[in-house]
């Protein structure tokens, strides 16, 4: 009798856990469906750019970094009163790089084309890391589209005559090798100097 009660308790606990996991999976599926439902794609000659355009008010363009195309997805929902446009840059997330050789100029042009496709004449632009470099290029090439700019931990592009650093690759490898001390030592050199 005690053994049966233990099994009943385990079964109830397991069923509760299974039900909880099923509810979480359903919530995630509904969130994914909502995200995919509002996804749009701009087809350009060198890329297909996935983007979202949600909300009302002054437009804000969010430009993600190299790590994580959906970096700004949670932030986008926290900006009521603004029209929030965010993209997946070519080669990231749901966007496709058709050329295999895109530059900062190309990524900036994709942003300009996305804004124009949505009839946005001027936007506040927020760029994170390499997205900051692209935001700067957007401002240089299309100044009339940029109302204001916020750069978060902006990564500066290499000048043509600047020696390339191998520090980022070595920092990532050190982290993979579980040598975090070396990774943390190498990483600042990969983004601050050669």
mmCIF file of C-alpha atoms in Angstrom:
data_model
loop_
_atom_site.group_PDB
_atom_site.id
_atom_site.type_symbol
_atom_site.label_atom_id
_atom_site.label_comp_id
_atom_site.label_asym_id
_atom_site.label_seq_id
_atom_site.Cartn_x
_atom_site.Cartn_y
_atom_site.Cartn_z
ATOM 1 C CA UNK A 1 0.000 0.000 0.000
ATOM 2 C CA UNK A 2 2.882 2.382 0.865
ATOM 3 C CA UNK A 3 4.593 1.460 -2.378
ATOM 4 C CA UNK A 4 1.441 2.169 -4.399
ATOM 5 C CA UNK A 5 1.023 5.560 -2.714
ATOM 6 C CA UNK A 6 4.660 6.368 -3.628
ATOM 7 C CA UNK A 7 3.964 5.444 -7.268
ATOM 8 C CA UNK A 8 0.787 7.538 -7.271
ATOM 9 C CA UNK A 9 2.744 10.495 -5.879
ATOM 10 C CA UNK A 10 5.489 9.995 -8.468
ATOM 11 C CA UNK A 11 2.900 9.712 -11.224
ATOM 12 C CA UNK A 12 1.186 12.888 -10.046
ATOM 13 C CA UNK A 13 4.536 14.699 -9.854
ATOM 14 C CA UNK A 14 5.525 13.450 -13.286
ATOM 15 C CA UNK A 15 2.153 14.411 -14.761
ATOM 16 C CA UNK A 16 2.423 17.860 -13.203
ATOM 17 C CA UNK A 17 5.913 18.300 -14.657
ATOM 18 C CA UNK A 18 4.814 17.014 -18.069
ATOM 19 C CA UNK A 19 1.796 19.344 -18.057
ATOM 20 C CA UNK A 20 3.987 22.294 -17.054
ATOM 21 C CA UNK A 21 6.469 21.523 -19.847
ATOM 22 C CA UNK A 22 3.652 21.156 -22.358
ATOM 23 C CA UNK A 23 2.262 24.572 -21.350
ATOM 24 C CA UNK A 24 5.712 26.148 -21.703
ATOM 25 C CA UNK A 25 6.127 24.567 -25.132
ATOM 26 C CA UNK A 26 2.721 25.897 -26.168
ATOM 27 C CA UNK A 27 3.624 29.406 -24.949
ATOM 28 C CA UNK A 28 6.917 29.297 -26.866
ATOM 29 C CA UNK A 29 5.137 28.048 -29.991
ATOM 30 C CA UNK A 30 2.608 30.887 -29.721
ATOM 31 C CA UNK A 31 5.403 33.449 -29.219
ATOM 32 C CA UNK A 32 7.292 32.026 -32.207
ATOM 33 C CA UNK A 33 4.095 32.116 -34.274
ATOM 34 C CA UNK A 34 3.512 35.764 -33.303
ATOM 35 C CA UNK A 35 7.102 36.645 -34.215
ATOM 36 C CA UNK A 36 6.933 34.786 -37.526
ATOM 37 C CA UNK A 37 3.489 36.230 -38.245
ATOM 38 C CA UNK A 38 4.898 39.778 -38.184
ATOM 39 C CA UNK A 39 8.125 38.892 -40.017
ATOM 40 C CA UNK A 40 8.542 40.580 -43.370
ATOM 41 C CA UNK A 41 11.205 40.006 -46.013
ATOM 42 C CA UNK A 42 12.696 42.632 -48.316
ATOM 43 C CA UNK A 43 14.154 40.981 -51.423
ATOM 44 C CA UNK A 44 17.187 42.824 -52.738
ATOM 45 C CA UNK A 45 19.630 41.786 -55.469
ATOM 46 C CA UNK A 46 22.359 40.811 -52.969
ATOM 47 C CA UNK A 47 20.291 39.798 -49.925
ATOM 48 C CA UNK A 48 16.893 38.925 -48.532
ATOM 49 C CA UNK A 49 16.453 41.036 -45.395
ATOM 50 C CA UNK A 50 14.090 39.795 -42.671
ATOM 51 C CA UNK A 51 12.609 42.609 -40.623
ATOM 52 C CA UNK A 52 9.867 43.594 -38.220
ATOM 53 C CA UNK A 53 8.024 46.925 -38.156
ATOM 54 C CA UNK A 54 5.790 47.237 -35.110
ATOM 55 C CA UNK A 55 4.164 49.958 -33.054
ATOM 56 C CA UNK A 56 3.277 53.585 -33.640
ATOM 57 C CA UNK A 57 5.153 56.818 -33.058
ATOM 58 C CA UNK A 58 8.635 58.059 -33.922
ATOM 59 C CA UNK A 59 10.545 55.304 -35.734
ATOM 60 C CA UNK A 60 13.481 53.609 -34.029
ATOM 61 C CA UNK A 61 15.780 51.351 -36.063
ATOM 62 C CA UNK A 62 17.592 48.696 -34.006
ATOM 63 C CA UNK A 63 20.822 47.334 -35.552
ATOM 64 C CA UNK A 64 22.126 44.115 -33.980
ATOM 65 C CA UNK A 65 25.728 43.007 -33.445
ATOM 66 C CA UNK A 66 27.452 39.984 -34.948
ATOM 67 C CA UNK A 67 26.517 37.691 -32.064
ATOM 68 C CA UNK A 68 22.760 37.218 -31.973
ATOM 69 C CA UNK A 69 20.381 38.467 -34.629
ATOM 70 C CA UNK A 70 17.591 38.709 -32.039
ATOM 71 C CA UNK A 71 19.633 40.702 -29.531
ATOM 72 C CA UNK A 72 17.114 43.563 -29.615
ATOM 73 C CA UNK A 73 13.924 41.428 -29.768
ATOM 74 C CA UNK A 74 13.161 41.782 -26.026
ATOM 75 C CA UNK A 75 13.909 45.524 -26.116
ATOM 76 C CA UNK A 76 11.572 46.096 -29.061
ATOM 77 C CA UNK A 77 8.603 45.064 -26.923
ATOM 78 C CA UNK A 78 9.607 47.549 -24.209
ATOM 79 C CA UNK A 79 9.280 50.655 -26.368
ATOM 80 C CA UNK A 80 5.579 51.584 -26.356
ATOM 81 C CA UNK A 81 4.863 54.843 -28.140
ATOM 82 C CA UNK A 82 7.509 54.162 -30.803
ATOM 83 C CA UNK A 83 7.479 52.492 -34.175
ATOM 84 C CA UNK A 84 10.220 49.884 -33.807
ATOM 85 C CA UNK A 85 11.985 48.502 -36.866
ATOM 86 C CA UNK A 86 14.532 45.764 -36.414
ATOM 87 C CA UNK A 87 16.208 43.601 -38.994
ATOM 88 C CA UNK A 88 18.240 40.469 -39.226
ATOM 89 C CA UNK A 89 21.317 41.618 -41.101
ATOM 90 C CA UNK A 90 22.174 39.668 -44.257
ATOM 91 C CA UNK A 91 23.646 36.329 -43.260
ATOM 92 C CA UNK A 92 22.049 36.342 -39.787
ATOM 93 C CA UNK A 93 18.827 34.817 -38.459
ATOM 94 C CA UNK A 94 16.140 34.727 -41.130
ATOM 95 C CA UNK A 95 18.044 36.954 -43.588
ATOM 96 C CA UNK A 96 20.057 35.600 -46.487
ATOM 97 C CA UNK A 97 23.332 36.892 -47.901
ATOM 98 C CA UNK A 98 23.125 36.117 -51.633
ATOM 99 C CA UNK A 99 26.534 37.560 -52.525
ATOM 100 C CA UNK A 100 28.841 36.130 -49.874
ATOM 101 C CA UNK A 101 30.914 39.326 -49.818
ATOM 102 C CA UNK A 102 28.929 42.066 -48.105
ATOM 103 C CA UNK A 103 30.605 45.135 -46.630
ATOM 104 C CA UNK A 104 29.548 47.742 -44.078
ATOM 105 C CA UNK A 105 28.364 49.853 -47.006
ATOM 106 C CA UNK A 106 26.107 47.017 -48.170
ATOM 107 C CA UNK A 107 24.655 46.420 -44.696
ATOM 108 C CA UNK A 108 23.979 50.172 -44.351
ATOM 109 C CA UNK A 109 22.290 50.185 -47.764
ATOM 110 C CA UNK A 110 20.071 47.278 -46.666
ATOM 111 C CA UNK A 111 18.969 49.311 -43.650
ATOM 112 C CA UNK A 112 18.242 52.330 -45.846
ATOM 113 C CA UNK A 113 16.237 50.146 -48.251
ATOM 114 C CA UNK A 114 14.289 48.658 -45.330
ATOM 115 C CA UNK A 115 13.393 52.109 -43.999
ATOM 116 C CA UNK A 116 12.391 53.309 -47.467
ATOM 117 C CA UNK A 117 10.284 50.169 -48.074
ATOM 118 C CA UNK A 118 8.307 51.130 -44.962
ATOM 119 C CA UNK A 119 8.052 54.783 -46.077
ATOM 120 C CA UNK A 120 10.146 55.926 -43.123
ATOM 121 C CA UNK A 121 11.871 59.218 -43.896
ATOM 122 C CA UNK A 122 13.862 59.583 -40.645
ATOM 123 C CA UNK A 123 14.553 57.277 -37.720
ATOM 124 C CA UNK A 124 16.349 57.213 -34.401
ATOM 125 C CA UNK A 125 19.064 54.598 -34.939
ATOM 126 C CA UNK A 126 20.423 52.341 -32.191
ATOM 127 C CA UNK A 127 23.424 50.159 -33.029
ATOM 128 C CA UNK A 128 25.144 47.607 -30.808
ATOM 129 C CA UNK A 129 28.783 46.559 -31.349
ATOM 130 C CA UNK A 130 29.291 45.910 -35.078
ATOM 131 C CA UNK A 131 25.740 47.202 -35.523
ATOM 132 C CA UNK A 132 27.137 50.533 -34.322
ATOM 133 C CA UNK A 133 29.655 50.510 -37.166
ATOM 134 C CA UNK A 134 26.837 49.876 -39.619
ATOM 135 C CA UNK A 135 24.765 52.645 -38.008
ATOM 136 C CA UNK A 136 27.692 55.036 -38.500
ATOM 137 C CA UNK A 137 27.951 53.974 -42.143
ATOM 138 C CA UNK A 138 24.196 54.534 -42.540
ATOM 139 C CA UNK A 139 24.589 58.066 -41.157
ATOM 140 C CA UNK A 140 27.538 58.743 -43.475
ATOM 141 C CA UNK A 141 25.843 57.414 -46.622
ATOM 142 C CA UNK A 142 22.221 58.373 -45.896
ATOM 143 C CA UNK A 143 22.304 61.320 -43.451
ATOM 144 C CA UNK A 144 18.739 62.362 -44.217
ATOM 145 C CA UNK A 145 17.458 59.018 -42.842
ATOM 146 C CA UNK A 146 19.114 59.393 -39.413
ATOM 147 C CA UNK A 147 17.321 61.627 -36.920
ATOM 148 C CA UNK A 148 19.550 60.654 -33.985
ATOM 149 C CA UNK A 149 21.930 57.863 -33.102
ATOM 150 C CA UNK A 150 22.827 55.820 -30.041
ATOM 151 C CA UNK A 151 25.881 53.557 -30.238
ATOM 152 C CA UNK A 152 26.219 50.809 -27.632
ATOM 153 C CA UNK A 153 29.692 49.304 -27.261
ATOM 154 C CA UNK A 154 30.364 50.217 -30.853
ATOM 155 C CA UNK A 155 32.985 48.240 -32.729
ATOM 156 C CA UNK A 156 35.016 50.316 -35.100
ATOM 157 C CA UNK A 157 35.717 48.835 -38.520
ATOM 158 C CA UNK A 158 39.276 48.240 -39.601
ATOM 159 C CA UNK A 159 40.852 50.865 -41.819
ATOM 160 C CA UNK A 160 42.269 49.383 -45.042
ATOM 161 C CA UNK A 161 45.863 49.925 -43.865
ATOM 162 C CA UNK A 162 45.262 48.741 -40.282
ATOM 163 C CA UNK A 163 46.797 45.374 -39.357
ATOM 164 C CA UNK A 164 44.201 42.712 -38.557
ATOM 165 C CA UNK A 165 44.175 41.238 -35.054
ATOM 166 C CA UNK A 166 43.891 37.536 -34.302
ATOM 167 C CA UNK A 167 42.911 38.248 -30.684
ATOM 168 C CA UNK A 168 39.162 37.581 -31.067
ATOM 169 C CA UNK A 169 39.723 34.137 -32.592
ATOM 170 C CA UNK A 170 42.222 33.301 -29.840
ATOM 171 C CA UNK A 171 39.837 34.584 -27.119
ATOM 172 C CA UNK A 172 36.990 32.428 -28.445
ATOM 173 C CA UNK A 173 39.276 29.386 -28.672
ATOM 174 C CA UNK A 174 40.491 29.951 -25.102
ATOM 175 C CA UNK A 175 36.880 30.086 -23.895
ATOM 176 C CA UNK A 176 36.100 26.859 -25.789
ATOM 177 C CA UNK A 177 39.146 25.274 -24.129
ATOM 178 C CA UNK A 178 37.742 26.368 -20.739
ATOM 179 C CA UNK A 179 40.710 28.725 -20.228
ATOM 180 C CA UNK A 180 38.558 31.652 -19.127
ATOM 181 C CA UNK A 181 41.443 33.627 -17.664
ATOM 182 C CA UNK A 182 43.140 33.753 -21.069
ATOM 183 C CA UNK A 183 39.825 34.437 -22.804
ATOM 184 C CA UNK A 184 39.147 37.424 -20.547
ATOM 185 C CA UNK A 185 42.701 38.669 -21.047
ATOM 186 C CA UNK A 186 42.571 38.323 -24.852
ATOM 187 C CA UNK A 187 39.062 39.682 -25.445
ATOM 188 C CA UNK A 188 39.747 43.376 -24.640
ATOM 189 C CA UNK A 189 42.668 43.282 -27.056
ATOM 190 C CA UNK A 190 40.369 42.010 -29.778
ATOM 191 C CA UNK A 191 38.025 44.971 -29.503
ATOM 192 C CA UNK A 192 40.323 47.745 -28.232
ATOM 193 C CA UNK A 193 43.670 47.317 -29.960
ATOM 194 C CA UNK A 194 45.857 44.955 -31.980
#
